[in-house]
XYZ file of C-alpha atoms in Angstrom:
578
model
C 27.887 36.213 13.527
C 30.641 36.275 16.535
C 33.295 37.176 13.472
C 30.508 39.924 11.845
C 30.181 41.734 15.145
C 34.108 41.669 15.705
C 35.100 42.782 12.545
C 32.591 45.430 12.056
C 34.243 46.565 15.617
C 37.542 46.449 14.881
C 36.736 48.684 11.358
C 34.593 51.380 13.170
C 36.966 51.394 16.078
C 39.547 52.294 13.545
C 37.649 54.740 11.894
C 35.940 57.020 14.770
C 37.460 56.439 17.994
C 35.028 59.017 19.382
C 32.944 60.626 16.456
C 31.137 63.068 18.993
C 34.306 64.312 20.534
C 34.719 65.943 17.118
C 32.286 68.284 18.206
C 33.476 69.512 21.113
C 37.437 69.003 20.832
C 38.014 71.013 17.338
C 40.262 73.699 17.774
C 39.242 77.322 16.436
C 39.528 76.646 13.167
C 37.362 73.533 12.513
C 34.638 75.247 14.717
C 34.901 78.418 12.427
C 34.513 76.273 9.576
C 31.483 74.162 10.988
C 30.300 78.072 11.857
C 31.068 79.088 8.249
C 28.826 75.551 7.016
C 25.676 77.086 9.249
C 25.998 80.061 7.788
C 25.704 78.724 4.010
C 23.227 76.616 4.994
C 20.942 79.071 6.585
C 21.045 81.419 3.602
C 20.203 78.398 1.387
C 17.283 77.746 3.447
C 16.111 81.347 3.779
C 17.074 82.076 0.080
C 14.335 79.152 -0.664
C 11.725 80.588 1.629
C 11.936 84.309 -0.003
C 11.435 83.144 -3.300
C 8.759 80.782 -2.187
C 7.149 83.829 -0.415
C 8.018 86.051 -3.839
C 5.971 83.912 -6.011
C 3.389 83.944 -3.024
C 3.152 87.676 -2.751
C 2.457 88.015 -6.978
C 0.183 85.157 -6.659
C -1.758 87.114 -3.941
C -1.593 90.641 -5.695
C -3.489 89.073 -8.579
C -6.240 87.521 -6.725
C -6.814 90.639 -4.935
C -6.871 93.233 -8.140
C -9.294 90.326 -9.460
C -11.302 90.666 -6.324
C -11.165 94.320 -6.336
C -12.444 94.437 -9.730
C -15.060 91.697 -8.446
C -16.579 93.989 -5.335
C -16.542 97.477 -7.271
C -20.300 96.807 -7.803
C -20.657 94.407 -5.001
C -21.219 94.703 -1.181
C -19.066 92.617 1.239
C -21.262 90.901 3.497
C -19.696 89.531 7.010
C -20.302 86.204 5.800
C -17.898 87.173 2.673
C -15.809 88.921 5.090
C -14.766 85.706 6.972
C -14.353 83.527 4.052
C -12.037 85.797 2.696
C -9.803 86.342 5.876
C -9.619 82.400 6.187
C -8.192 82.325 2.713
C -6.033 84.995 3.394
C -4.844 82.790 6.462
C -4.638 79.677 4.394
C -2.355 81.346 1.801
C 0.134 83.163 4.654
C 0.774 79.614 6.214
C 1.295 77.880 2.742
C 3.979 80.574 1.529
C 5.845 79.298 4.077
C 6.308 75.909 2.744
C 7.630 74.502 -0.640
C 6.008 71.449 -0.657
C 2.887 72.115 0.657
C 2.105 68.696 1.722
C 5.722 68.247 4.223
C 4.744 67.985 7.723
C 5.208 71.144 9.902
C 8.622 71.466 10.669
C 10.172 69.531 8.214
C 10.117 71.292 4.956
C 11.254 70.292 1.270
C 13.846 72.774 0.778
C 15.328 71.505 -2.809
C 14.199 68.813 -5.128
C 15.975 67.635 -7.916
C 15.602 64.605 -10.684
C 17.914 62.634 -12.672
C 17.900 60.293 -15.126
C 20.018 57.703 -17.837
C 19.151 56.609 -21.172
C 21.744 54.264 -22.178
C 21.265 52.360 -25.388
C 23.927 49.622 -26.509
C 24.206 47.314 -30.206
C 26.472 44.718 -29.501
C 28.467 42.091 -31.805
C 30.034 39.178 -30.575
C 31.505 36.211 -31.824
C 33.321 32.980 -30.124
C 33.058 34.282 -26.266
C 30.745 31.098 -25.565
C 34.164 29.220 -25.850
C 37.070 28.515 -28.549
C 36.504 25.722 -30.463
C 36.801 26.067 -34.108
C 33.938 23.941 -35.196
C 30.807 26.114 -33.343
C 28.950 28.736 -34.613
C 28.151 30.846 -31.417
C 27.919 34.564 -33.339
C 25.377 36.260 -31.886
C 24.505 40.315 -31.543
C 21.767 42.541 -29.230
C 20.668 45.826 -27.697
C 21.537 45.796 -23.840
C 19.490 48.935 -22.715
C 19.252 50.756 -19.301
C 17.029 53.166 -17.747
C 17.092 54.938 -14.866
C 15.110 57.900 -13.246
C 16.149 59.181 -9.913
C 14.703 61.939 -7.137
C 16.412 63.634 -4.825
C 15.233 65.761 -2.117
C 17.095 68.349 0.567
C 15.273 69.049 3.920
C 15.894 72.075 5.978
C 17.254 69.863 9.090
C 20.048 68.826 7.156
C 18.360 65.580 6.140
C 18.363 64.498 2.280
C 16.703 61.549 0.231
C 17.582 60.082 -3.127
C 15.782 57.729 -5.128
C 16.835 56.209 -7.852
C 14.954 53.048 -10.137
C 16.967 51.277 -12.995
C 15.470 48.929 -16.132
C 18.183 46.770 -17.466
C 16.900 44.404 -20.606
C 18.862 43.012 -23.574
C 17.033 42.165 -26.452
C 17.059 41.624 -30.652
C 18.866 38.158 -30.060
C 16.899 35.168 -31.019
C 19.714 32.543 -30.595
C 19.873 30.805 -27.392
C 23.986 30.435 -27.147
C 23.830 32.524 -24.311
C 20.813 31.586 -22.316
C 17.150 33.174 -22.385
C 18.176 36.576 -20.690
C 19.392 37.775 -23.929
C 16.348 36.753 -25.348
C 12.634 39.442 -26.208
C 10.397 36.441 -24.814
C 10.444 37.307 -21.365
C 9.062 40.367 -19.181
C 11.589 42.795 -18.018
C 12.118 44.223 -14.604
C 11.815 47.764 -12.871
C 14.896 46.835 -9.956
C 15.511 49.573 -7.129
C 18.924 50.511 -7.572
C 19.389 52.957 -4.880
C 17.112 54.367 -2.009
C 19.054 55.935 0.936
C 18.661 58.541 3.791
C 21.455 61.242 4.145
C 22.122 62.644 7.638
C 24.475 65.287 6.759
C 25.097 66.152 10.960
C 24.465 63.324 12.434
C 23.284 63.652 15.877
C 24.649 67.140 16.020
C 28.479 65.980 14.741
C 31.001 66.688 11.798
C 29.608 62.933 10.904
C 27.499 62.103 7.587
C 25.497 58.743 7.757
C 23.929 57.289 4.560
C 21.618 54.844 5.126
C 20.093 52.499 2.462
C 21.016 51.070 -0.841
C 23.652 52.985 -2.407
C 26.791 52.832 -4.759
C 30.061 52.877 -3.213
C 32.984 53.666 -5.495
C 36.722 54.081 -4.419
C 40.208 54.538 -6.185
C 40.456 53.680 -9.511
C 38.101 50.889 -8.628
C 40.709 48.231 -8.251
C 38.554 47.087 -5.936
C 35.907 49.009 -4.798
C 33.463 50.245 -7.748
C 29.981 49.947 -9.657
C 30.083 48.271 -12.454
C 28.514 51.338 -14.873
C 29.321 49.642 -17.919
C 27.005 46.907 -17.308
C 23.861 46.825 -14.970
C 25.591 48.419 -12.096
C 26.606 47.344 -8.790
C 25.352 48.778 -5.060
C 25.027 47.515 -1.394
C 22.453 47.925 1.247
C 24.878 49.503 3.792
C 25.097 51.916 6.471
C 27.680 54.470 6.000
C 29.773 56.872 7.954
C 31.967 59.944 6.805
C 34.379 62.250 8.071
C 36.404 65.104 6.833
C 39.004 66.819 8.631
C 38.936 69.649 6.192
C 41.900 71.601 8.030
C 44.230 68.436 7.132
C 42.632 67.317 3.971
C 41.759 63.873 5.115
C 38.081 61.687 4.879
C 37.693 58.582 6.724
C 34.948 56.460 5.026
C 33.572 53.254 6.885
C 30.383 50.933 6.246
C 28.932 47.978 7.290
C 27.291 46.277 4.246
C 26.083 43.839 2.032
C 25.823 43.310 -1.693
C 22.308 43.488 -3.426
C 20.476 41.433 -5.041
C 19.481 43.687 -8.137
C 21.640 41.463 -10.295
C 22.939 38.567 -9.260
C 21.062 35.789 -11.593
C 23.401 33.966 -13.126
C 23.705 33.384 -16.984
C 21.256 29.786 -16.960
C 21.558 28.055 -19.970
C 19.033 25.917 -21.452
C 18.230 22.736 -19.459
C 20.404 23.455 -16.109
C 19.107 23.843 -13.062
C 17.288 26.835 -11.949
C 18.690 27.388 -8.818
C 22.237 27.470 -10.081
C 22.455 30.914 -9.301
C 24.416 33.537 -7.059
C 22.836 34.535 -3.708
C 23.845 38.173 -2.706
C 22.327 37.630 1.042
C 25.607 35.584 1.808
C 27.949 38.380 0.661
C 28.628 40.558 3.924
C 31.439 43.144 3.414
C 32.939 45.782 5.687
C 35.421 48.482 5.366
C 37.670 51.708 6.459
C 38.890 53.500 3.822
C 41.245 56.964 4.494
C 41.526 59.811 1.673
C 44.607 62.284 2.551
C 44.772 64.636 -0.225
C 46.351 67.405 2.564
C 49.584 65.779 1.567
C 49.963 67.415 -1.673
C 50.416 70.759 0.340
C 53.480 69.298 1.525
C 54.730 67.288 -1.313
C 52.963 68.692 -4.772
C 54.109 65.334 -6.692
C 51.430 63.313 -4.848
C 47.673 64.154 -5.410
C 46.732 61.936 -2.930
C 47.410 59.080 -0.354
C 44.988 56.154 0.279
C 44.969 53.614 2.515
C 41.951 51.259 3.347
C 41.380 47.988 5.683
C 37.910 45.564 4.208
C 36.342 42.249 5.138
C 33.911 40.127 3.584
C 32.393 37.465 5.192
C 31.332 35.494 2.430
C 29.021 32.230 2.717
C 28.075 31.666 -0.779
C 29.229 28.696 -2.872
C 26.215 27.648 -5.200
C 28.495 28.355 -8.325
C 32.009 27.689 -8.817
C 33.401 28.844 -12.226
C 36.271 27.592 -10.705
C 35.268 24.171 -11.386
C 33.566 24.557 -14.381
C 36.762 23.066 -16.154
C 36.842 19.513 -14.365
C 33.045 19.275 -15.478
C 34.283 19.629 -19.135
C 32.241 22.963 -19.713
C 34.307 26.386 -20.552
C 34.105 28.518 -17.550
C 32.751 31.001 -20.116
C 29.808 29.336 -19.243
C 29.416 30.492 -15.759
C 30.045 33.782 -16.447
C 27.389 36.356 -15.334
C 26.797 38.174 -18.491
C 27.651 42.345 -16.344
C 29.551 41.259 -13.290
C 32.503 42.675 -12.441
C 32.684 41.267 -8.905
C 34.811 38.240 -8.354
C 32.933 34.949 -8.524
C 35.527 32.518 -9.269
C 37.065 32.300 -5.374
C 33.395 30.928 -3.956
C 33.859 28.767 -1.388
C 31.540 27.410 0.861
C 32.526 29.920 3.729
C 35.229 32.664 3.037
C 36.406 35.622 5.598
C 38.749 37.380 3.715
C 40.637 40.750 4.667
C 42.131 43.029 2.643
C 44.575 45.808 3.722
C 45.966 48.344 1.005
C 46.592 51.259 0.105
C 47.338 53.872 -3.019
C 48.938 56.753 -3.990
C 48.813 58.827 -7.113
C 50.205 62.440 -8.689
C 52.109 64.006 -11.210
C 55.873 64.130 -11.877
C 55.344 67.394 -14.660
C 52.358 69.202 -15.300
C 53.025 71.865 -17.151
C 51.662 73.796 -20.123
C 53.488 71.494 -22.707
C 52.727 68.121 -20.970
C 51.865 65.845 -17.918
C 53.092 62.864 -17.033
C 51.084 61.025 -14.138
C 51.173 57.950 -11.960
C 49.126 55.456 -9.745
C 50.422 52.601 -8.159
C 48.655 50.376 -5.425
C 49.295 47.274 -3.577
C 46.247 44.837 -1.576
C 47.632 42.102 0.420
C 45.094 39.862 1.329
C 44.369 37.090 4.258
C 42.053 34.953 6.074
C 40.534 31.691 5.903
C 38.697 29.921 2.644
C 36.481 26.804 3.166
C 36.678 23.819 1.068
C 35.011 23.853 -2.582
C 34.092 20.646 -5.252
C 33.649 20.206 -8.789
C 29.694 20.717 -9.975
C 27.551 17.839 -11.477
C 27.284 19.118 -15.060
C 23.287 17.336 -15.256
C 22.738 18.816 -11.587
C 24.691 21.684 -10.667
C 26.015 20.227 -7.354
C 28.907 19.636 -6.208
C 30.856 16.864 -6.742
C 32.132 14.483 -3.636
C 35.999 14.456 -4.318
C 35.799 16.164 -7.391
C 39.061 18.014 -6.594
C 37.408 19.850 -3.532
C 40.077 22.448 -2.244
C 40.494 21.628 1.730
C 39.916 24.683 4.551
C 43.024 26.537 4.331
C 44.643 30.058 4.922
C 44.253 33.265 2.773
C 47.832 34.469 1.440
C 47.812 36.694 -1.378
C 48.486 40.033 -2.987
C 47.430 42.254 -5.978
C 49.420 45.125 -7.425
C 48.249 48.118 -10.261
C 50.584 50.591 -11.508
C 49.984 53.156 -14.634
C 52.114 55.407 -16.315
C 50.598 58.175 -18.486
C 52.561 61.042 -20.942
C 50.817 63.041 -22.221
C 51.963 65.936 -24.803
C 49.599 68.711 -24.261
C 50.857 71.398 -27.205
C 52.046 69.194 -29.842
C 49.473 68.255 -33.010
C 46.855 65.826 -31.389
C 47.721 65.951 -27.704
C 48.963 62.531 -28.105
C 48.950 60.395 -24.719
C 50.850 56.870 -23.987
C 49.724 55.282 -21.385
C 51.485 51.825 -20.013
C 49.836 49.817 -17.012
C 50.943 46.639 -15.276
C 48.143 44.867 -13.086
C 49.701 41.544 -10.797
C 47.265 39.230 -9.232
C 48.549 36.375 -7.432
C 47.844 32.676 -8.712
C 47.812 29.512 -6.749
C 49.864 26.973 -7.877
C 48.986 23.985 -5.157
C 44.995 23.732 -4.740
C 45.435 21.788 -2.456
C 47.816 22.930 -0.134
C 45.970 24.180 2.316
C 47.200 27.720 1.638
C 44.894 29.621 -0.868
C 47.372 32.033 -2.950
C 44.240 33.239 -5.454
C 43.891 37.021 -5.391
C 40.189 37.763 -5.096
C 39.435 41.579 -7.058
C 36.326 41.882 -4.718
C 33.916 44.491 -6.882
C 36.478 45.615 -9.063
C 35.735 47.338 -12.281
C 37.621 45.395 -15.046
C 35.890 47.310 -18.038
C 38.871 49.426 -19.524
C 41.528 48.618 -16.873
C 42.032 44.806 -18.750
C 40.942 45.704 -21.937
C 37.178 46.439 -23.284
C 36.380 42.606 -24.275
C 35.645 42.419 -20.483
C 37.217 38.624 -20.539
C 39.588 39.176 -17.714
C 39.669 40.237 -14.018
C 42.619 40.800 -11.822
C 43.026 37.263 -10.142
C 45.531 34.380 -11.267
C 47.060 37.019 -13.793
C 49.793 39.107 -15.394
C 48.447 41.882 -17.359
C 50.525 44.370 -19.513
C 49.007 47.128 -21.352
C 50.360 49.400 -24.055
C 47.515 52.251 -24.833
C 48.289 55.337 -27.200
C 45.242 58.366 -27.295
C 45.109 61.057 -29.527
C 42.509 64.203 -28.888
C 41.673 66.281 -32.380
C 39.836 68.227 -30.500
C 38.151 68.336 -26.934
C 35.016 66.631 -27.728
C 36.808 63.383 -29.389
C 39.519 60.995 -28.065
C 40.479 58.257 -30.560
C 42.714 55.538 -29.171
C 44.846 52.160 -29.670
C 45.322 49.673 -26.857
C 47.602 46.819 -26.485
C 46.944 44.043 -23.932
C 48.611 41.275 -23.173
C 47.795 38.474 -20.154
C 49.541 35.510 -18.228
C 48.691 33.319 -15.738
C 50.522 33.880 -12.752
C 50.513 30.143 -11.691
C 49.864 27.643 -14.086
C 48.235 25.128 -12.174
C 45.468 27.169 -10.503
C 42.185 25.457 -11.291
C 40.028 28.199 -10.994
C 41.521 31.362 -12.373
C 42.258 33.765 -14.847
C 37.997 33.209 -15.628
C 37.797 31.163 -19.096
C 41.698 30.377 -19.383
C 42.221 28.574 -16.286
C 44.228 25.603 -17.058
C 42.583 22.269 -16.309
C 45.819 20.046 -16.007
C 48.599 22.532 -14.864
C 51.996 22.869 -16.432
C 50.527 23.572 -19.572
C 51.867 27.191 -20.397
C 51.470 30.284 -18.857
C 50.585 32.174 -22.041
C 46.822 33.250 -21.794
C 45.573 35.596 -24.520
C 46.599 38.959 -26.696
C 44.273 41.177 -27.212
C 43.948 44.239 -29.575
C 41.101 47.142 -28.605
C 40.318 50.069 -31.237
C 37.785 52.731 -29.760
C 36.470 56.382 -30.481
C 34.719 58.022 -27.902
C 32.858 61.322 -28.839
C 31.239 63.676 -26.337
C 27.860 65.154 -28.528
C 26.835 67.378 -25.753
C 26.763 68.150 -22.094
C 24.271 65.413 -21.869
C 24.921 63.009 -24.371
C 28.187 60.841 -25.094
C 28.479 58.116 -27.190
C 31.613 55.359 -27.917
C 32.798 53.111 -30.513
C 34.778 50.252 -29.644
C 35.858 46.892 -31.458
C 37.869 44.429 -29.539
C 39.712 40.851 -30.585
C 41.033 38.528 -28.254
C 43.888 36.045 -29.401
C 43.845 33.315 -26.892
C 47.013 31.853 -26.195
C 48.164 28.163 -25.373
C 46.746 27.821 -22.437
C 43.422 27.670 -24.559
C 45.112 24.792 -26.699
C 45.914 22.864 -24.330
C 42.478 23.106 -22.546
C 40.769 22.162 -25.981
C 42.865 19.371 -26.076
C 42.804 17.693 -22.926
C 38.841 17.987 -23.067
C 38.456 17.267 -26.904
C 41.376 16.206 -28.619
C 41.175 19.644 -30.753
C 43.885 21.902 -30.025
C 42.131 24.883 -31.880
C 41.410 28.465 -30.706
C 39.682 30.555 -32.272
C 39.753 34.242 -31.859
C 37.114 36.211 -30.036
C 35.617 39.682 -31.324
C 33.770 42.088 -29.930
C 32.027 45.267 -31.364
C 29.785 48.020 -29.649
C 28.212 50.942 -30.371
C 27.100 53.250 -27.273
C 25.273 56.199 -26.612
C 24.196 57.597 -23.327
C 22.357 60.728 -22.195
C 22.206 61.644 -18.424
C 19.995 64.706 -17.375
């Protein structure tokens, strides 16, 4: 915990020096805008009580012309008299509130609800692995729900709510375990539940509290997951924004959920082969400076961010699924898009980045934009083993990876024209993702990059078969927009290993002897995306993946079959958000 407490330190010590000295060292203009902030807040909260007080007032002018017309022939008795001024005193201390049930001094000033329908038919054939011989075609519905709540108090306190159903059903194959399966009851999860102090203690400060999503960047990697089930941490959150200079300083203390982190458990393993999201600590500092494009109007922003994760986990290693002779397909939780190959019994890894972003032209005939960042990464990595295939544990001297040092780095860099005026606002878009490899397990230096909770959907291609970690990725995507609602596209993707004799990575094409090739996979990715209406937007996509000889020479050191058969991937998706 000695390492927790120092590195949680160190990151808050970085962020807020002195967050209270905010409130008292601003010069005129940060106090005038914190002045200006009362001020909107104030007629918020009084704009809330008049109408409260309006509906009141009509309410009250119809029960009294309905009394009126009730005593014309009537004589009002004291008795009468004192019932009615106690329900005249009853309804003057309710028009003050707008939830009539809030404790005195803390009133409901706003309450709003949201909500997700997402509905997805899915077609897949050949992800379980690549031999030619099985027949592992399979298709489903993967469905979400989710209905939030979210309420404002007058003492700048606010609450959201928010509870998620994930299920997959229609398959009645078992290639990819029984959570694909409609013979087993699904589950109402929490997905987020936090407090927002918007002052806190009386300074510039916002603290969030509570389960939430945290999403940064591009979500290289910091995001959540909202293709599949969705990713967020129980954390405890601090913000700041120095909104003379442009700049936020974000920093947390948290740790991952457990709203999703069963593994994919195939028929007849273990039970307990699963992931265990209490182990996964991760802290972090992240700085916004979007002032800068005052100064230079090329750059939209500058970001720069310092995270740890103290990671303990190690009950799965996809990484050594290959020496157990099963593809690492297997071990592949069906929705993540955090990094489980890089497992070890005992990681603390930092990570210290940063990324900028702009446009060279944006004009009325065309824009051409950019993004480029860099993570270097370092720390220490335990040991890890090959698993028992009948058992799930780890294998004594099953090529166990000795404690060593972190060293490695991960680069993404994009490129988009687009020609705003000509027939189609075409768009060409070419992106370049590095992730370092390690090419000596055993070295005693771990050279892996680890992609944290990185959101791969879209950013390596939408067959979701690769994350940013032992890889080379190029990508080659041309858009064209009829018209605004509909965006029809073509993308190109192409992957290498970045070290042919890591053992653990890229997930499902990690070579299992080394010096086999570096060649991974091609893959080709047709979609149509189509926006129906404010609330509802629905895509199109089919995907093939060519693996490449890596994949052949896998298949043939474990079976004596060289063959590779292509995976596809179809999927048709609507969503409506309220």
């Amino acid at each position: 915990m000695s390492k927790i407490a120092l590195a949680f330190s160190f990151l808050l010590l970085v962020a807020f020096p002195c967050p209270w000295a905010f409130a008292d060292g601003d010069d005129g203009d940060d106090r005038f805008e914190r002045f200006e902030q009362e001020l909107r807040n104030l007629r918020k909260h009084f704009q809330h009580e008049l109408n409260a007080l309006k509906q009141e007032n009509s309410r009250l002018r119809e029960d009294l012309e309905r009394m009126r017309e009730g005593l014309k022939n009537s004589e009002l008795t004291p008795a009468m008299e004192e019932k009615l001024t106690e329900w005249f005193e009853t309804q003057r201390a309710r028009s003050s509130l707008i939830d009539i049930k809030g404790a005195e001094g803390s009133f409901i000033t706003g309450l709003r609800f949201t909500g997700q329908i997402r509905e997805r038919f899915e077609y897949i054939d050949n992800m379980r692995d690549f031999r030619t011989g099985r027949d592992d075609e399979t298709d489903f519905i993967d469905s979400r729900v989710r209905l939030g709540v979210g309420m404002e108090f007058q003492d700048y306190v606010n609450a959201f709510i928010e509870l998620q159903h994930v299920g997959y059903f229609g398959d009645s194959s078992t290639e990819f375990g029984p959570n694909l399966r409609n013979d087993e009851d699904s589950e109402v999860q929490l997905y987020q539940a936090y407090i927002d102090f918007e002052r806190f203690f009386g300074t510039p400060v916002r603290f969030r509290f509570g389960r939430q999503e945290i999403v940064k960047g591009t979500q290289f990697l910091i995001g959540n997951a909202d293709f599949d089930e969705g990713l967020t941490f129980d954390a405890a959150r601090f913000t700041y924004r120095f909104h003379r200079i442009g700049l936020e300083v974000d920093a947390w203390a948290a740790r991952l959920s457990d709203n999703y982190v069963d593994a994919v458990i195939m028929p007849g393993d273990p039970d307990d082969v699963r992931f265990d999201a209490d182990k996964r600590d991760f802290f972090g500092t992240y700085l916004t400076w979007t002032g800068i494009h005052e100064k230079a109007s090329f750059i939209d922003a500058l970001e720069f961010y310092v995270l740890f994760i103290h990671d303990q986990t190690g009950d799965l290693n996809d990484a050594n699924a290959a020496l157990t002779g099963r593809s690492p397909a297997y071990f592949r939780p069906i929705g993540m898009t955090a990094n489980f190959s890089n497992d070890f019994v005992g990681e603390d890894r930092w990570t210290v980045g940063g990324r900028i972003h702009g446009s060279l032209i944006d004009d009325e005939q065309r824009r051409l934009s950019y993004n480029f960042e860099m993570a270097f990464q370092f720390g220490d990595a335990g040991s890890n083993g090959a698993f028992d295939v009948d058992t799930g544990r780890p294998v004594p001297g099953g090529g166990a990876r000795k404690h060593g040092r972190i060293r490695a780095l991960g680069i993404e860099a994009n490129v988009r024209h687009r020609w705003k005026e000509v027939f189609l606002s075409p768009s060409l878009e070419f992106g370049y993702v590095y992730a370092g490899g390690d090419n000596d397990p055993y070295d005693g230096v771990v050279h892996t990059f680890n992609p944290l909770f990185q959101n791969n959907h879209e950013r390596l291609g939408y067959s979701d078969m690769f994350f940013a970690e032992n890889i080379h990725a190029f990508s080659l995507i041309g858009r064209l927009y009829p018209f605004s609602k509909l965006e029809a596209g073509v993308g190109l993707h192409y992957f290498a290993a970045a070290a042919d004799e890591d053992l653990g990575a890229p997930r499902a094409y990690a070579p299992l002897t080394g010096d086999l090739s570096h060649d991974a996979a091609f893959e080709f990715d047709l979609f149509i995306k189509y926006r129906y209406s404010k609330r509802v937007k629905m895509m199109l996509n089919y995907s093939r993946v060519q693996p490449g000889k890596i994949v052949s020479g896998n298949e043939r050191a474990l079976t004596g079959d060289a063959g590779r058969d292509s995976i596809d991937r179809a999927y048709f998706h609507v969503q409506f958000d309220f």
